[in-house]
Amino acid sequence: MKYVEGFVVAVPAANKEAYQKLAAATAPLFKEFGATRIVECWGNDVPDGKLTDFRGAVKAEADEVVVFSWIEYPSKAVRDEANQKMMTDPRMKAFGDKMPFDGKRMIFGGFESILDQ
């Protein structure tokens, strides 16, 4: 079964184009390192919850939009190897100074697929 790494981040609405450009520029690198699919979703129906919600999870401010994304890999081992390569690849480091969001508020995690229909 495939392995999925998911992300939720708050992006200033004014930075949508910059975020899209960053996603488009980094996607080929993720694929080069073993990803089979990259999906980026710009929130347009992200309600406030009573106990918890996406906005609260990333401490989204009033002018920010929640982005939900995931990267699929053939296995956790491929994901782990890809992450190591990304940490040392100078092309990825070049993007580090230009992030159109606050990476400290990003949440992420790896998930083993248990159903895929």
Coordinates of C-alpha atoms in Angstrom, one line a residue:
M1 CA 0.0 0.0 0.0
K2 CA 1.1 3.5 -0.7
Y3 CA 2.3 6.0 2.0
V4 CA 0.9 9.5 2.3
E5 CA 2.5 12.6 3.9
G6 CA -0.1 15.2 4.6
F7 CA 0.2 18.9 5.3
V8 CA -2.0 21.7 6.6
V9 CA -0.8 25.3 6.5
A10 CA -2.2 28.8 6.7
V11 CA -1.3 31.0 3.8
P12 CA -2.1 34.8 3.6
A13 CA -4.8 35.1 0.9
A14 CA -2.6 37.7 -0.8
N15 CA 0.1 35.1 -1.3
K16 CA -2.0 32.6 -3.3
E17 CA -0.1 33.1 -6.5
A18 CA 3.3 32.9 -4.8
Y19 CA 2.1 29.7 -3.1
Q20 CA 1.0 28.2 -6.4
K21 CA 4.3 29.1 -8.0
L22 CA 6.2 27.5 -5.1
A23 CA 4.1 24.3 -5.3
A24 CA 4.6 24.1 -9.1
A25 CA 8.3 24.6 -8.7
T26 CA 8.8 22.0 -5.9
A27 CA 6.5 19.3 -7.3
P28 CA 9.1 18.0 -9.9
L29 CA 11.6 17.7 -7.1
F30 CA 9.3 15.6 -5.0
K31 CA 8.7 13.4 -8.0
E32 CA 12.4 13.2 -8.7
F33 CA 12.9 11.9 -5.2
G34 CA 10.2 9.3 -5.4
A35 CA 6.7 10.9 -5.0
T36 CA 4.1 9.4 -7.2
R37 CA 1.5 12.2 -6.7
I38 CA 1.4 15.7 -5.2
V39 CA -2.0 17.4 -4.4
E40 CA -2.4 21.0 -3.2
C41 CA -5.8 22.2 -2.2
W42 CA -6.7 25.9 -1.5
G43 CA -9.4 26.1 1.2
N44 CA -12.8 27.6 0.2
D45 CA -15.1 25.9 2.7
V46 CA -13.2 25.5 6.0
P47 CA -15.7 26.2 8.8
D48 CA -14.9 27.0 12.4
G49 CA -15.5 24.0 14.6
K50 CA -16.9 23.9 18.1
L51 CA -14.0 22.0 19.6
T52 CA -11.3 22.1 16.9
D53 CA -10.9 22.7 13.2
F54 CA -8.3 23.2 10.5
R55 CA -8.0 27.0 11.1
G56 CA -7.3 26.5 14.8
A57 CA -4.8 23.7 14.1
V58 CA -2.6 26.1 12.2
K59 CA -3.6 29.3 14.1
A60 CA -4.9 30.8 10.9
E61 CA -5.4 34.6 11.1
A62 CA -8.4 36.4 9.5
D63 CA -6.5 37.2 6.3
E64 CA -5.2 33.6 5.8
V65 CA -6.5 30.6 3.9
V66 CA -6.0 27.0 5.0
V67 CA -4.2 24.9 2.5
F68 CA -4.5 21.1 2.7
S69 CA -2.0 19.0 0.7
W70 CA -0.6 15.6 0.5
I71 CA 2.2 13.7 -1.3
E72 CA 1.9 10.1 -2.1
Y73 CA 4.9 7.7 -2.1
P74 CA 5.1 3.9 -2.9
S75 CA 6.2 3.3 0.7
K76 CA 7.4 4.9 3.9
A77 CA 11.0 3.9 3.1
V78 CA 10.8 5.9 -0.2
R79 CA 9.2 8.9 1.7
D80 CA 12.0 8.8 4.4
E81 CA 14.7 8.7 1.7
A82 CA 13.0 11.5 -0.2
N83 CA 12.9 13.7 2.9
Q84 CA 16.6 13.1 3.5
K85 CA 17.4 14.1 -0.1
M86 CA 15.2 17.2 0.2
M87 CA 16.9 18.4 3.3
T88 CA 20.3 18.5 1.6
D89 CA 19.3 19.4 -2.0
P90 CA 20.4 23.0 -2.8
R91 CA 17.4 23.5 -5.0
M92 CA 15.1 23.0 -2.0
K93 CA 17.2 25.1 0.3
A94 CA 16.9 28.0 -2.2
F95 CA 13.1 27.9 -1.6
G96 CA 13.5 28.2 2.1
D97 CA 14.0 32.0 2.2
K98 CA 11.0 32.6 -0.1
M99 CA 8.2 30.7 1.7
P100 CA 4.8 32.5 1.3
F101 CA 3.6 31.2 4.7
D102 CA 4.7 30.7 8.3
G103 CA 6.2 27.2 8.3
K104 CA 6.3 27.2 12.1
R105 CA 2.5 26.8 12.0
M106 CA 2.4 24.0 9.5
I107 CA 1.2 20.6 10.7
F108 CA 2.3 17.5 8.9
G109 CA 2.5 13.7 9.3
G110 CA 2.9 10.4 7.5
F111 CA 0.1 8.0 7.1
E112 CA 0.0 4.4 6.0
S113 CA -2.9 3.8 3.5
I114 CA -5.5 1.4 4.8
L115 CA -8.2 2.0 2.1
D116 CA -7.9 3.3 -1.4
Q117 CA -10.9 2.9 -3.7

